[in-house]
């Protein structure tokens, strides 16, 4: 909560986009962040707004959820990268979402919660 209220450093966008294997422009589209605003904040070494920070924290939680699921599966591939897998998954239509791409639900807390629920369902085999 404090991290969101305080605002994450804008350079976090650079770190997360690199971890996901996305250009900053692609990352901005996936997260719904305004490119010019974030670029200006990166250049000025300023913090993101609480809304912008909340989107990044929510995205980090989902990536962490994927990582935990794979580790709990017992035998993760040594080269598995949760952030890169998640980036690919976000861009593809998902039948359980009525054909929507997960990135289309990333703008709101409810949408991110729905994605987290879907990931849990995938883990338990409810949706395969």
XYZ file of C-alpha atoms in Angstrom:
128
model
C 0.000 0.000 0.000
C 2.794 2.389 0.937
C 4.618 1.703 -2.327
C 1.506 2.591 -4.332
C 0.749 5.709 -2.280
C 4.360 6.907 -2.420
C 4.661 6.112 -6.123
C 7.096 3.683 -7.656
C 10.185 5.082 -9.372
C 9.389 5.621 -13.053
C 12.492 3.597 -13.994
C 10.574 0.530 -12.768
C 8.911 0.599 -16.184
C 12.323 0.012 -17.793
C 13.095 -2.854 -15.425
C 9.741 -4.578 -15.850
C 9.634 -4.204 -19.631
C 13.125 -5.726 -19.883
C 12.168 -8.591 -17.549
C 9.120 -9.340 -19.707
C 11.106 -9.130 -22.947
C 9.005 -6.238 -24.217
C 10.033 -2.877 -25.614
C 8.959 0.031 -23.438
C 6.348 0.942 -26.035
C 4.890 -2.588 -25.979
C 4.983 -2.576 -22.184
C 3.104 0.739 -22.070
C 0.384 -0.723 -24.308
C 0.114 -3.882 -22.190
C -0.120 -1.922 -18.952
C -2.235 0.940 -20.267
C 0.280 3.569 -19.170
C 0.565 6.854 -21.062
C 3.883 6.678 -22.913
C 4.663 10.416 -22.978
C 3.862 10.853 -19.297
C 5.975 7.908 -18.189
C 8.891 8.864 -20.470
C 8.818 12.379 -19.011
C 8.874 10.963 -15.474
C 11.748 8.613 -16.320
C 13.784 11.512 -17.739
C 13.055 13.657 -14.661
C 13.686 10.718 -12.282
C 10.266 11.186 -10.749
C 7.866 8.724 -9.234
C 4.825 7.331 -10.950
C 1.364 8.343 -9.761
C -0.516 6.064 -7.394
C -2.731 4.857 -10.285
C 0.300 4.073 -12.452
C 2.054 2.397 -9.529
C -1.018 0.293 -8.737
C -0.986 -1.089 -12.283
C 2.665 -2.114 -11.958
C 2.164 -3.663 -8.527
C -0.847 -5.595 -9.833
C 1.163 -6.827 -12.801
C 4.032 -7.851 -10.506
C 1.615 -9.812 -8.335
C 0.298 -11.732 -11.318
C 3.821 -12.539 -12.520
C 4.691 -13.660 -8.995
C 1.599 -15.848 -8.974
C 2.728 -17.551 -12.200
C 6.224 -18.053 -10.804
C 4.862 -19.579 -7.579
C 2.508 -21.873 -9.514
C 5.323 -23.224 -11.651
C 7.649 -23.720 -8.679
C 4.895 -25.492 -6.732
C 4.332 -27.835 -9.675
C 7.455 -29.650 -8.521
C 9.608 -29.694 -11.620
C 9.908 -26.322 -13.326
C 12.015 -26.143 -16.473
C 15.390 -24.608 -15.595
C 14.974 -21.899 -18.204
C 11.357 -20.996 -17.347
C 10.886 -17.250 -17.011
C 7.554 -16.281 -15.455
C 7.697 -12.662 -16.636
C 8.301 -13.633 -20.271
C 5.662 -16.393 -20.172
C 3.177 -13.938 -18.684
C 3.924 -11.348 -21.394
C 3.121 -13.911 -24.082
C -0.010 -15.125 -22.302
C -1.322 -11.573 -21.928
C -1.206 -11.024 -25.696
C -3.120 -14.140 -26.798
C -6.918 -14.607 -26.816
C -8.132 -16.890 -24.009
C -11.304 -18.949 -24.431
C -12.129 -18.705 -20.715
C -12.263 -14.927 -21.147
C -14.674 -15.152 -24.050
C -11.858 -14.750 -26.550
C -10.473 -11.605 -24.936
C -6.742 -11.195 -24.464
C -5.786 -10.960 -20.773
C -4.187 -7.563 -21.398
C -7.663 -6.224 -22.140
C -8.541 -6.717 -18.440
C -5.398 -5.158 -16.985
C -6.747 -1.626 -16.496
C -8.800 -2.206 -13.369
C -8.286 -3.937 -10.047
C -11.331 -6.109 -10.825
C -9.820 -7.122 -14.148
C -6.486 -8.019 -12.546
C -8.366 -9.995 -9.892
C -10.195 -11.913 -12.638
C -6.838 -12.743 -14.231
C -5.504 -13.977 -10.894
C -8.576 -16.169 -10.477
C -8.118 -17.575 -13.979
C -4.486 -18.411 -13.204
C -5.616 -20.258 -10.051
C -8.165 -22.169 -12.103
C -5.454 -23.133 -14.580
C -3.300 -24.398 -11.709
C -6.062 -26.525 -10.236
C -7.179 -27.844 -13.606
C -10.625 -26.266 -13.423
C -9.864 -24.609 -16.753
C -7.469 -26.361 -19.087
